[in-house]
C-alpha positions as a Markdown table, in Angstrom:
| # | Residue | x | y | z |
|---|---|---|---|---|
| 1 | Met | -9.3 | -5.8 | -17.1 |
| 2 | Thr | -7.9 | -2.4 | -17.6 |
| 3 | Leu | -7.7 | -0.1 | -14.6 |
| 4 | Arg | -9.6 | 2.5 | -16.7 |
| 5 | Leu | -12.5 | -0.1 | -17.2 |
| 6 | Arg | -12.3 | -1.3 | -13.4 |
| 7 | Leu | -12.7 | 2.4 | -12.3 |
| 8 | Leu | -15.4 | 3.0 | -14.6 |
| 9 | Leu | -17.3 | -0.4 | -13.5 |
| 10 | Met | -16.8 | 0.4 | -9.9 |
| 11 | Ile | -17.9 | 4.1 | -9.9 |
| 12 | Gly | -20.8 | 3.2 | -12.8 |
| 13 | Ile | -22.3 | 0.3 | -10.6 |
| 14 | Ser | -22.1 | 2.5 | -7.4 |
| 15 | Met | -23.8 | 5.3 | -9.2 |
| 16 | Ile | -26.4 | 3.0 | -10.6 |
| 17 | Leu | -27.3 | 1.2 | -7.4 |
| 18 | Leu | -27.1 | 4.7 | -5.5 |
| 19 | Trp | -29.4 | 6.7 | -8.0 |
| 20 | Gly | -31.5 | 3.6 | -8.7 |
| 21 | Ala | -32.5 | 3.4 | -4.9 |
| 22 | Val | -33.0 | 6.9 | -4.9 |
| 23 | Ala | -35.4 | 6.7 | -7.9 |
| 24 | Leu | -37.3 | 3.9 | -6.3 |
| 25 | Trp | -37.6 | 6.0 | -3.4 |
| 26 | Met | -38.9 | 9.0 | -5.2 |
| 27 | Leu | -41.2 | 6.8 | -7.4 |
| 28 | His | -42.9 | 5.4 | -4.4 |
| 29 | Gly | -43.1 | 8.7 | -2.8 |
| 30 | Leu | -44.7 | 9.7 | -6.1 |
| 31 | Asp | -47.2 | 6.9 | -6.1 |
| 32 | Lys | -48.5 | 7.8 | -2.6 |
| 33 | Glu | -48.6 | 11.4 | -3.6 |
| 34 | Met | -50.7 | 10.8 | -6.9 |
| 35 | Gln | -53.1 | 8.5 | -5.0 |
| 36 | Arg | -53.7 | 11.1 | -2.3 |
| 37 | Thr | -54.3 | 13.8 | -4.9 |
| 38 | Leu | -56.5 | 11.7 | -7.1 |
| 39 | Asp | -58.5 | 10.8 | -4.1 |
| 40 | Gln | -58.6 | 14.3 | -3.1 |
| 41 | Arg | -60.0 | 15.1 | -6.5 |
| 42 | Leu | -62.9 | 12.5 | -6.2 |
| 43 | Ala | -63.8 | 14.0 | -2.9 |
| 44 | Met | -63.8 | 17.6 | -3.9 |
| 45 | Ser | -65.8 | 16.3 | -7.2 |
| 46 | Ala | -68.5 | 14.8 | -5.0 |
| 47 | His | -68.8 | 17.7 | -2.8 |
| 48 | Met | -69.0 | 20.1 | -5.9 |
| 49 | Val | -71.7 | 18.0 | -7.5 |
| 50 | Ala | -73.6 | 17.9 | -4.2 |
| 51 | Gly | -73.3 | 21.6 | -3.8 |
| 52 | Leu | -74.6 | 22.2 | -7.4 |
| 53 | Met | -77.5 | 20.0 | -7.0 |
| 54 | Ser | -78.4 | 21.5 | -3.7 |
| 55 | Gln | -78.5 | 25.0 | -5.4 |
| 56 | Asn | -80.5 | 23.7 | -8.7 |
| 57 | Pro | -84.1 | 23.6 | -8.1 |
| 58 | Ala | -84.8 | 22.3 | -11.4 |
| 59 | Ala | -82.8 | 19.2 | -10.7 |
| 60 | Trp | -84.9 | 18.1 | -7.9 |
| 61 | Asp | -87.7 | 19.5 | -5.6 |
| 62 | Gly | -86.4 | 19.7 | -1.9 |
| 63 | Arg | -90.0 | 20.2 | -0.5 |
| 64 | Thr | -91.7 | 17.6 | -2.0 |
| 65 | Gly | -88.8 | 15.2 | -2.3 |
| 66 | Lys | -89.4 | 14.3 | -6.0 |
| 67 | Ala | -86.8 | 14.3 | -8.5 |
| 68 | Gly | -86.6 | 16.7 | -11.5 |
| 69 | Pro | -85.3 | 16.2 | -14.9 |
| 70 | Ser | -81.5 | 15.3 | -14.9 |
| 71 | Thr | -79.3 | 18.3 | -15.4 |
| 72 | Leu | -76.1 | 16.2 | -14.8 |
| 73 | Ser | -75.6 | 14.8 | -18.5 |
| 74 | Met | -72.5 | 14.5 | -20.7 |
| 75 | Pro | -72.7 | 14.1 | -24.5 |
| 76 | Met | -70.1 | 11.2 | -24.2 |
| 77 | Glu | -68.6 | 9.2 | -21.6 |
| 78 | Ala | -65.7 | 10.7 | -19.9 |
| 79 | Lys | -62.7 | 8.3 | -20.0 |
| 80 | Gly | -61.9 | 6.6 | -16.7 |
| 81 | Leu | -64.5 | 9.0 | -14.6 |
| 82 | Ala | -67.9 | 8.2 | -13.6 |
| 83 | Cys | -70.5 | 10.1 | -11.2 |
| 84 | Gln | -73.9 | 9.3 | -9.9 |
| 85 | Val | -76.5 | 11.3 | -7.9 |
| 86 | Ser | -79.2 | 9.5 | -6.3 |
| 87 | Met | -82.1 | 10.4 | -3.7 |
| 88 | Arg | -83.9 | 7.6 | -1.6 |
| 89 | Gly | -82.4 | 5.1 | -3.7 |
| 90 | Glu | -83.4 | 6.6 | -7.1 |
| 91 | Val | -80.7 | 7.7 | -9.6 |
| 92 | Ile | -81.6 | 11.3 | -10.5 |
| 93 | Ala | -78.5 | 12.1 | -12.5 |
| 94 | Arg | -75.4 | 10.1 | -13.5 |
| 95 | Thr | -72.6 | 10.2 | -16.2 |
| 96 | Pro | -72.8 | 8.2 | -19.4 |
| 97 | Gly | -71.5 | 4.6 | -18.9 |
| 98 | Ala | -71.9 | 4.7 | -14.9 |
| 99 | Thr | -73.7 | 1.6 | -13.7 |
| 100 | Pro | -76.6 | 2.7 | -11.5 |
| 101 | Glu | -76.5 | -0.6 | -9.3 |
| 102 | Ser | -73.0 | -0.8 | -8.6 |
| 103 | Leu | -72.4 | 2.9 | -7.8 |
| 104 | Ala | -75.6 | 2.9 | -5.9 |
| 105 | Thr | -74.3 | 0.3 | -3.4 |
| 106 | Ala | -71.0 | 2.1 | -2.7 |
| 107 | Ala | -70.0 | 2.5 | 1.0 |
| 108 | Leu | -69.7 | 5.9 | 2.4 |
| 109 | Gly | -66.2 | 7.4 | 2.0 |
| 110 | Phe | -63.5 | 5.9 | 0.0 |
| 111 | Ser | -63.7 | 2.3 | -1.4 |
| 112 | Asp | -62.2 | 0.1 | -4.0 |
| 113 | Arg | -64.7 | -2.1 | -6.0 |
| 114 | Glu | -64.9 | -4.1 | -9.3 |
| 115 | Ile | -67.5 | -2.8 | -11.9 |
| 116 | Lys | -68.0 | -4.8 | -15.2 |
| 117 | Gly | -64.6 | -6.5 | -14.8 |
| 118 | Glu | -62.7 | -3.3 | -14.1 |
| 119 | His | -61.3 | -2.0 | -10.9 |
| 120 | Trp | -62.4 | 1.4 | -9.8 |
| 121 | Arg | -61.7 | 3.9 | -6.9 |
| 122 | Ser | -64.9 | 5.5 | -5.5 |
| 123 | Tyr | -65.9 | 8.2 | -3.0 |
| 124 | Thr | -69.4 | 8.3 | -1.6 |
| 125 | Leu | -71.0 | 11.4 | 0.0 |
| 126 | Glu | -74.7 | 12.0 | 1.8 |
| 127 | Thr | -75.9 | 15.5 | 2.2 |
| 128 | Asn | -79.4 | 17.1 | 2.1 |
| 129 | Gly | -80.9 | 13.8 | 1.4 |
| 130 | Leu | -78.7 | 13.3 | -1.6 |
| 131 | Arg | -76.2 | 10.6 | -2.1 |
| 132 | Val | -73.2 | 11.4 | -4.6 |
| 133 | Thr | -70.8 | 9.0 | -5.8 |
| 134 | Thr | -67.6 | 9.7 | -7.8 |
| 135 | Ala | -65.4 | 7.0 | -9.3 |
| 136 | Asp | -61.9 | 6.6 | -11.0 |
| 137 | Arg | -61.1 | 3.7 | -12.9 |
| 138 | Leu | -57.7 | 2.4 | -11.5 |
| 139 | Thr | -56.3 | 1.5 | -15.1 |
| 140 | Glu | -56.2 | 5.3 | -15.9 |
| 141 | Arg | -54.4 | 5.9 | -12.5 |
| 142 | Asp | -51.7 | 3.0 | -13.4 |
| 143 | Thr | -51.6 | 4.6 | -16.9 |
| 144 | Leu | -51.0 | 8.1 | -15.6 |
| 145 | Leu | -48.3 | 6.8 | -13.0 |
| 146 | Arg | -46.7 | 4.9 | -15.7 |
| 147 | Asn | -46.5 | 7.9 | -17.9 |
| 148 | Val | -45.2 | 10.0 | -15.0 |
| 149 | Thr | -42.5 | 7.5 | -14.3 |
| 150 | Val | -41.4 | 7.3 | -18.0 |
| 151 | Ala | -41.3 | 11.2 | -18.2 |
| 152 | Ala | -38.9 | 11.3 | -15.0 |
| 153 | Ala | -37.0 | 8.3 | -15.9 |
| 154 | Thr | -35.8 | 9.2 | -19.4 |
| 155 | Pro | -33.9 | 12.1 | -18.3 |
| 156 | Phe | -32.5 | 10.1 | -15.6 |
| 157 | Val | -31.4 | 7.1 | -17.8 |
| 158 | Ala | -30.0 | 9.7 | -20.3 |
| 159 | Ala | -28.0 | 11.6 | -17.4 |
| 160 | Leu | -26.9 | 8.5 | -16.2 |
| 161 | Ile | -25.5 | 7.3 | -19.6 |
| 162 | Gly | -24.0 | 10.9 | -20.2 |
| 163 | Ser | -22.5 | 10.6 | -17.0 |
| 164 | Leu | -20.8 | 7.2 | -17.8 |
| 165 | Leu | -19.6 | 8.6 | -21.0 |
| 166 | Val | -17.9 | 11.6 | -19.2 |
| 167 | Leu | -16.5 | 9.4 | -16.6 |
| 168 | Trp | -14.8 | 7.2 | -19.2 |
| 169 | Phe | -13.2 | 10.1 | -20.8 |
| 170 | Gly | -12.5 | 11.8 | -17.4 |
| 171 | Val | -11.0 | 8.4 | -16.1 |
| 172 | Gly | -8.7 | 8.1 | -18.9 |
| 173 | Ser | -7.7 | 11.8 | -18.6 |
| 174 | Gly | -6.9 | 11.2 | -15.0 |
| 175 | Leu | -4.7 | 8.2 | -16.0 |
| 176 | Leu | -2.7 | 10.0 | -18.4 |
| 177 | Pro | 0.2 | 10.6 | -16.0 |
| 178 | Leu | 0.4 | 6.9 | -15.2 |
| 179 | Glu | 0.3 | 6.3 | -19.1 |
| 180 | Arg | 3.1 | 8.7 | -19.2 |
| 181 | Leu | 5.1 | 7.0 | -16.6 |
| 182 | Arg | 4.4 | 3.6 | -18.1 |
| 183 | Gln | 5.8 | 5.1 | -21.4 |
| 184 | Val | 9.1 | 6.4 | -19.6 |
| 185 | Leu | 9.6 | 3.0 | -18.0 |
| 186 | Ala | 9.0 | 1.1 | -21.3 |
| 187 | Ser | 11.5 | 3.2 | -22.9 |
| 188 | Arg | 14.0 | 2.9 | -20.5 |
| 189 | Thr | 17.0 | 0.2 | -21.3 |
| 190 | Pro | 17.3 | -2.4 | -18.7 |
| 191 | Asp | 20.6 | -1.3 | -17.4 |
| 192 | Ala | 19.3 | 2.4 | -17.0 |
| 193 | Leu | 19.0 | 2.9 | -13.0 |
| 194 | Thr | 19.0 | 6.6 | -12.9 |
| 195 | Pro | 16.2 | 8.3 | -11.2 |
| 196 | Ile | 13.1 | 9.2 | -13.0 |
| 197 | Gln | 12.7 | 13.0 | -13.7 |
| 198 | Asn | 11.3 | 15.7 | -15.9 |
| 199 | Ile | 7.9 | 13.7 | -15.9 |
| 200 | Pro | 4.7 | 15.8 | -15.3 |
| 201 | Val | 2.7 | 14.1 | -12.6 |
| 202 | Ser | 0.1 | 15.0 | -10.0 |
| 203 | Arg | 0.8 | 15.3 | -6.4 |
| 204 | Asp | -1.1 | 11.9 | -5.8 |
| 205 | Leu | 1.6 | 10.2 | -8.0 |
| 206 | Leu | 4.7 | 11.7 | -6.4 |
| 207 | Pro | 4.8 | 8.9 | -3.7 |
| 208 | Leu | 4.9 | 6.6 | -6.4 |
| 209 | Val | 7.5 | 8.0 | -8.4 |
| 210 | Asn | 9.4 | 8.6 | -5.3 |
| 211 | Thr | 9.3 | 5.1 | -4.3 |
| 212 | Leu | 10.4 | 4.1 | -7.7 |
| 213 | Asn | 13.6 | 6.1 | -7.5 |
| 214 | His | 14.3 | 4.9 | -4.2 |
| 215 | Leu | 14.1 | 1.3 | -5.5 |
| 216 | Leu | 16.1 | 2.1 | -8.5 |
| 217 | Ala | 18.9 | 3.8 | -6.2 |
| 218 | Arg | 19.1 | 0.7 | -4.0 |
| 219 | Met | 19.1 | -1.5 | -7.3 |
| 220 | Ser | 22.1 | 0.5 | -8.7 |
| 221 | Glu | 23.7 | 0.2 | -5.4 |
| 222 | Thr | 23.1 | -3.4 | -5.2 |
| 223 | Ile | 24.6 | -4.2 | -8.6 |
| 224 | Ser | 27.4 | -1.7 | -8.1 |
| 225 | Arg | 28.2 | -3.7 | -4.8 |
| 226 | Glu | 28.2 | -7.0 | -7.0 |
| 227 | Arg | 30.3 | -5.6 | -9.8 |
| 228 | Arg | 32.7 | -4.2 | -7.1 |
| 229 | Phe | 32.9 | -7.6 | -5.4 |
| 230 | Thr | 33.3 | -9.3 | -8.7 |
| 231 | Ser | 36.1 | -7.0 | -9.7 |
| 232 | Asp | 37.9 | -7.1 | -6.3 |
| 233 | Ala | 37.4 | -10.9 | -6.2 |
| 234 | Ala | 39.0 | -11.2 | -9.9 |
| 235 | His | 41.8 | -8.7 | -9.0 |
| 236 | Glu | 42.9 | -10.0 | -5.6 |
| 237 | Leu | 42.4 | -13.7 | -6.4 |
| 238 | Arg | 44.5 | -13.8 | -9.7 |
| 239 | Thr | 47.7 | -13.4 | -7.7 |
| 240 | Pro | 47.4 | -16.3 | -5.4 |
| 241 | Leu | 45.9 | -18.5 | -7.9 |
| 242 | Thr | 48.9 | -18.0 | -10.2 |
| 243 | Ala | 51.2 | -18.4 | -7.6 |
| 244 | Ile | 49.7 | -21.8 | -6.4 |
| 245 | Lys | 49.4 | -23.0 | -10.0 |
| 246 | Thr | 53.4 | -22.1 | -10.3 |
| 247 | His | 54.0 | -23.9 | -7.1 |
| 248 | Leu | 52.2 | -27.1 | -8.3 |
| 249 | Gln | 54.0 | -27.0 | -11.5 |
| 250 | Val | 57.2 | -26.9 | -9.8 |
| 251 | Thr | 56.1 | -29.8 | -7.6 |
| 252 | Arg | 55.6 | -31.9 | -10.6 |
| 253 | Ile | 58.9 | -31.3 | -12.3 |
| 254 | Thr | 61.0 | -31.5 | -9.0 |
| 255 | Gln | 61.6 | -34.0 | -6.5 |
| 256 | Gly | 62.8 | -34.0 | -2.7 |
| 257 | Lys | 63.5 | -30.8 | -0.7 |
| 258 | Asp | 62.7 | -28.4 | -3.7 |
| 259 | Ala | 59.2 | -30.3 | -4.1 |
| 260 | Glu | 58.4 | -29.9 | -0.5 |
| 261 | Val | 59.3 | -26.3 | -0.4 |
| 262 | Ala | 56.9 | -25.8 | -3.5 |
| 263 | Met | 54.2 | -27.7 | -2.0 |
| 264 | Asp | 54.7 | -25.5 | 1.4 |
| 265 | Tyr | 54.4 | -22.4 | -0.8 |
| 266 | Ala | 51.3 | -23.7 | -2.5 |
| 267 | Glu | 49.6 | -24.7 | 0.8 |
| 268 | Glu | 50.3 | -20.9 | 2.1 |
| 269 | Gly | 48.9 | -19.7 | -1.1 |
| 270 | Val | 45.8 | -21.8 | -0.7 |
| 271 | Ala | 45.4 | -20.4 | 2.9 |
| 272 | Arg | 45.9 | -16.9 | 1.8 |
| 273 | Leu | 43.4 | -17.4 | -1.1 |
| 274 | Gln | 40.9 | -19.0 | 1.5 |
| 275 | His | 41.4 | -16.2 | 3.9 |
| 276 | Thr | 40.8 | -13.4 | 1.4 |
| 277 | Leu | 37.6 | -15.3 | -0.1 |
| 278 | Ser | 36.4 | -15.5 | 3.5 |
| 279 | Gln | 37.0 | -11.7 | 4.1 |
| 280 | Leu | 35.4 | -10.9 | 0.3 |
| 281 | Leu | 32.2 | -12.6 | 1.5 |
| 282 | Thr | 32.0 | -11.3 | 5.0 |
| 283 | Leu | 32.4 | -7.6 | 3.5 |
| 284 | Ser | 29.6 | -8.3 | 0.8 |
| 285 | Gln | 27.4 | -9.8 | 3.3 |
| 286 | Val | 27.8 | -6.9 | 5.7 |
| 287 | Glu | 27.1 | -4.4 | 3.0 |
| 288 | Gly | 24.2 | -6.4 | 1.5 |
| 289 | Ala | 20.9 | -7.5 | 2.7 |
| 290 | Phe | 21.7 | -10.5 | 4.8 |
| 291 | Ser | 20.2 | -11.7 | 8.0 |
| 292 | Trp | 23.0 | -12.4 | 10.7 |
| 293 | Glu | 20.7 | -13.1 | 13.5 |
| 294 | Asp | 22.1 | -16.2 | 15.1 |
| 295 | Gly | 20.2 | -16.3 | 18.4 |
| 296 | Ser | 23.3 | -15.5 | 20.4 |
| 297 | Val | 23.3 | -12.5 | 22.8 |
| 298 | Ala | 26.4 | -10.3 | 22.1 |
| 299 | Asp | 27.7 | -9.6 | 25.4 |
| 300 | Ala | 30.8 | -7.2 | 25.3 |
| 301 | Ser | 33.0 | -9.5 | 27.6 |
| 302 | Glu | 32.1 | -12.5 | 25.8 |
| 303 | Val | 32.9 | -10.7 | 22.4 |
| 304 | Ala | 36.3 | -9.8 | 23.6 |
| 305 | Arg | 36.9 | -13.3 | 24.8 |
| 306 | Leu | 36.0 | -15.0 | 21.4 |
| 307 | Ala | 37.9 | -12.6 | 19.6 |
| 308 | Met | 41.1 | -12.8 | 21.6 |
| 309 | Arg | 40.9 | -16.5 | 21.3 |
| 310 | Asp | 40.6 | -16.5 | 17.5 |
| 311 | Ala | 43.3 | -13.7 | 17.1 |
| 312 | Ala | 46.0 | -15.4 | 19.0 |
| 313 | Pro | 45.1 | -19.0 | 19.7 |
| 314 | His | 48.6 | -20.1 | 20.2 |
| 315 | Ala | 49.9 | -16.9 | 22.1 |
| 316 | Pro | 47.0 | -15.7 | 24.3 |
| 317 | Glu | 49.6 | -13.9 | 26.4 |
| 318 | Arg | 50.2 | -11.4 | 23.5 |
| 319 | Ile | 46.8 | -9.8 | 24.3 |
| 320 | Thr | 46.0 | -8.2 | 27.9 |
| 321 | Leu | 42.6 | -7.2 | 28.6 |
| 322 | Asp | 41.5 | -4.3 | 30.6 |
| 323 | Ser | 37.6 | -4.0 | 31.1 |
| 324 | Asp | 35.4 | -2.1 | 33.4 |
| 325 | Gly | 33.6 | -5.1 | 34.2 |
| 326 | Ile | 30.0 | -3.8 | 33.5 |
| 327 | Arg | 28.0 | -6.2 | 31.4 |
| 328 | Ala | 26.7 | -4.7 | 28.4 |
| 329 | Glu | 24.8 | -6.5 | 25.4 |
| 330 | Leu | 25.5 | -5.1 | 22.1 |
| 331 | Ala | 22.9 | -4.1 | 19.5 |
| 332 | Leu | 24.3 | -6.2 | 16.7 |
| 333 | Pro | 24.9 | -10.0 | 15.9 |
| 334 | Gln | 27.5 | -11.6 | 18.1 |
| 335 | Ala | 29.3 | -12.9 | 15.0 |
| 336 | Leu | 29.9 | -9.4 | 13.7 |
| 337 | Ala | 31.1 | -8.0 | 16.5 |
| 338 | Val | 33.5 | -10.9 | 17.2 |
| 339 | Thr | 34.6 | -10.5 | 13.5 |
| 340 | Ala | 35.1 | -6.9 | 13.9 |
| 341 | Leu | 37.1 | -7.0 | 16.9 |
| 342 | Arg | 39.2 | -10.1 | 15.8 |
| 343 | Asn | 40.3 | -8.1 | 12.7 |
| 344 | Leu | 41.4 | -5.2 | 14.9 |
| 345 | Leu | 43.5 | -7.7 | 17.0 |
| 346 | Asp | 44.7 | -9.4 | 14.1 |
| 347 | Asn | 46.0 | -6.2 | 12.4 |
| 348 | Ala | 47.6 | -5.1 | 15.9 |
| 349 | Leu | 49.4 | -8.4 | 16.2 |
| 350 | Arg | 50.8 | -8.3 | 12.8 |
| 351 | His | 52.4 | -4.9 | 12.9 |
| 352 | Ser | 53.7 | -5.3 | 16.6 |
| 353 | Pro | 57.0 | -6.6 | 17.4 |
| 354 | Ala | 56.7 | -10.3 | 18.9 |
| 355 | Ser | 58.1 | -9.2 | 22.1 |
| 356 | Asn | 55.3 | -6.4 | 22.7 |
| 357 | Ser | 52.0 | -7.2 | 23.9 |
| 358 | Val | 48.8 | -5.9 | 22.4 |
| 359 | Arg | 46.3 | -3.9 | 25.0 |
| 360 | Leu | 42.5 | -4.3 | 24.7 |
| 361 | Glu | 40.5 | -2.1 | 26.8 |
| 362 | Ile | 36.7 | -2.0 | 27.1 |
| 363 | Arg | 34.8 | 1.0 | 28.2 |
| 364 | Ser | 30.9 | 1.3 | 28.7 |
| 365 | Ser | 28.6 | 4.1 | 28.6 |
| 366 | Pro | 24.8 | 4.4 | 28.6 |
| 367 | Glu | 24.3 | 3.8 | 24.9 |
| 368 | Thr | 27.6 | 2.5 | 23.7 |
| 369 | Val | 30.5 | 0.1 | 24.3 |
| 370 | Ser | 34.1 | 1.1 | 23.1 |
| 371 | Phe | 36.7 | -1.3 | 22.2 |
| 372 | His | 40.4 | 0.3 | 22.3 |
| 373 | Val | 43.0 | -1.8 | 20.7 |
| 374 | Phe | 46.7 | -0.4 | 21.5 |
| 375 | Asp | 49.6 | -1.8 | 19.6 |
| 376 | Arg | 53.5 | -0.8 | 19.5 |
| 377 | Gly | 53.8 | -0.9 | 15.8 |
| 378 | Pro | 55.4 | 1.6 | 13.5 |
| 379 | Gly | 52.2 | 3.5 | 13.0 |
| 380 | Leu | 50.9 | 5.3 | 10.2 |
| 381 | Ser | 51.1 | 8.6 | 8.5 |
| 382 | Asp | 48.3 | 11.1 | 8.3 |
| 383 | Asp | 47.9 | 10.1 | 4.5 |
| 384 | Glu | 47.8 | 6.5 | 5.4 |
| 385 | Leu | 45.3 | 6.9 | 8.2 |
| 386 | Glu | 43.0 | 8.1 | 5.5 |
| 387 | Leu | 43.8 | 5.0 | 3.0 |
| 388 | Ala | 43.7 | 2.5 | 5.9 |
| 389 | Thr | 39.8 | 1.5 | 5.7 |
| 390 | Gln | 39.9 | 1.4 | 1.9 |
| 391 | Arg | 39.7 | -2.2 | 0.3 |
| 392 | Phe | 42.9 | -4.0 | -0.4 |
| 393 | Trp | 45.3 | -1.1 | 1.0 |
| 394 | Arg | 48.2 | -2.3 | 2.3 |
| 395 | Arg | 51.2 | -0.6 | 3.7 |
| 396 | Arg | 54.1 | -1.3 | 1.3 |
| 397 | Ser | 54.5 | -4.7 | 1.0 |
| 398 | Gly | 52.3 | -5.5 | 4.1 |
| 399 | Arg | 50.8 | -9.0 | 4.3 |
| 400 | Gly | 47.2 | -9.7 | 4.4 |
| 401 | Ser | 44.1 | -9.2 | 2.3 |
| 402 | Gly | 43.7 | -5.7 | 2.8 |
| 403 | Leu | 40.1 | -6.3 | 3.9 |
| 404 | Gly | 40.3 | -6.4 | 7.6 |
| 405 | Leu | 39.8 | -2.6 | 8.5 |
| 406 | Ser | 37.3 | -2.2 | 5.6 |
| 407 | Ile | 35.0 | -4.8 | 7.4 |
| 408 | Val | 35.4 | -3.2 | 10.6 |
| 409 | Ala | 34.3 | 0.1 | 9.1 |
| 410 | Ala | 31.6 | -1.5 | 7.2 |
| 411 | Ile | 30.1 | -3.3 | 10.4 |
| 412 | Ala | 30.3 | -0.3 | 12.6 |
| 413 | Glu | 28.5 | 2.0 | 9.7 |
| 414 | Arg | 25.7 | -0.4 | 9.2 |
| 415 | Phe | 25.0 | -0.9 | 12.8 |
| 416 | Gly | 25.1 | 2.9 | 14.0 |
| 417 | Gly | 28.6 | 2.7 | 15.4 |
| 418 | Ser | 31.9 | 4.2 | 14.5 |
| 419 | Phe | 35.6 | 3.3 | 13.8 |
| 420 | Glu | 38.7 | 5.5 | 14.0 |
| 421 | Leu | 42.4 | 5.1 | 13.9 |
| 422 | Leu | 44.6 | 7.4 | 16.2 |
| 423 | Gln | 48.3 | 7.9 | 16.4 |
| 424 | Arg | 49.6 | 7.4 | 19.8 |
| 425 | Leu | 52.4 | 9.7 | 21.3 |
| 426 | Glu | 54.5 | 7.0 | 22.6 |
| 427 | Gly | 54.3 | 5.1 | 19.2 |
| 428 | Gly | 51.9 | 2.7 | 17.4 |
| 429 | Leu | 48.2 | 2.9 | 16.8 |
| 430 | Glu | 44.9 | 3.4 | 18.8 |
| 431 | Ala | 42.0 | 1.3 | 17.1 |
| 432 | Lys | 38.9 | 2.6 | 18.5 |
| 433 | Leu | 35.7 | 0.6 | 17.6 |
| 434 | Thr | 32.2 | 2.1 | 19.3 |
| 435 | Leu | 29.2 | -0.2 | 18.9 |
| 436 | Pro | 25.7 | 0.6 | 20.1 |
| 437 | Arg | 24.4 | -1.0 | 23.2 |
| 438 | Met | 21.0 | -2.9 | 23.4 |
| 439 | Val | 18.3 | -0.7 | 24.7 |
| 440 | Cys | 16.2 | -2.4 | 27.3 |
| 441 | Gln | 12.4 | -2.2 | 27.1 |
| 442 | Asn | 10.3 | -2.3 | 30.2 |
């Protein structure tokens, strides 16, 4: 069922039910008002006949009590009406077609009775020795009510049908902006993810268009990220795969120490390849829609301990820790916090002389926790500091995947933190990672 037809049915049925109830209410009131008006006519007719008879000496002799010749006569029977005047049980005047016996026994006031198989509504009045009875045939009342109902219902039905027709075209006109939007979307190519623009829409549809544009922007960002990941993976993995293949070929054609050296190189290439893949997947997950909830509380001290253990498992003395001792819970998953800090420590250890240690400081504030990593390496120039967080950037022939600092920056950005590299006056670099603290709710 189309939206246009659904709207028409909903509004049309509502109108029919509402106006139908109103019409029934009006007809009920009309029936009561007609019955009251016709009853008043009967009563007024009886009083009028009684007054005329009392003022007509030719009709009856009030002194002697004897009836005179009938002066109430009609050349033909009135349709649906009857009247009878009697005095002391003797009918002195009546309309043609009236039954003396039936009208004579009518009770005073209003009453319903059956005369010759027909239902009548009568009114009886006694005054000045006269008994006047007027009556209406109920079938005539029903016919009158039916005619009034038809006369009132015909314009109503015509107006209702006209309203539904106008509503049909009105709904179609109101849905034109949606139809234009559908046509625009249908005409776009599958890879067209640019925002929808230059479409005349009403203010009611602007939220829908804006939501579609936001969705297209997110889809474009997601596809761009996937393409970049694929391109980065293809670019970065080609070299170690080629090297591994070469070393395996050397192992196949040589023996002895040369084969062992080639196998060692191949194993080193596999380790580098595994590390690069792990870093790529981590970066892709951090930037994309991925749930990192692991159920562990990211305490700053515990994060530092785990990161130091992973960065220097065989030489823990190369990292010194300086903490303010304040327990602080971070507002991000523990796995991500450990990954970011480990990458900073790995980078500092890689570029520091083996004889120098790396210092890690933890400083807390009411809203954030800052991790400061100090090294004694050669440092970076101003231009190199700007390039350090770009993917796969390495300093000259530096080792590593070139993704560690990119992952740190991505984690900090995603969770509302910050990351910066600063030159030290005494040499080396200071890597400052600031992460938000968990807000306590009372």
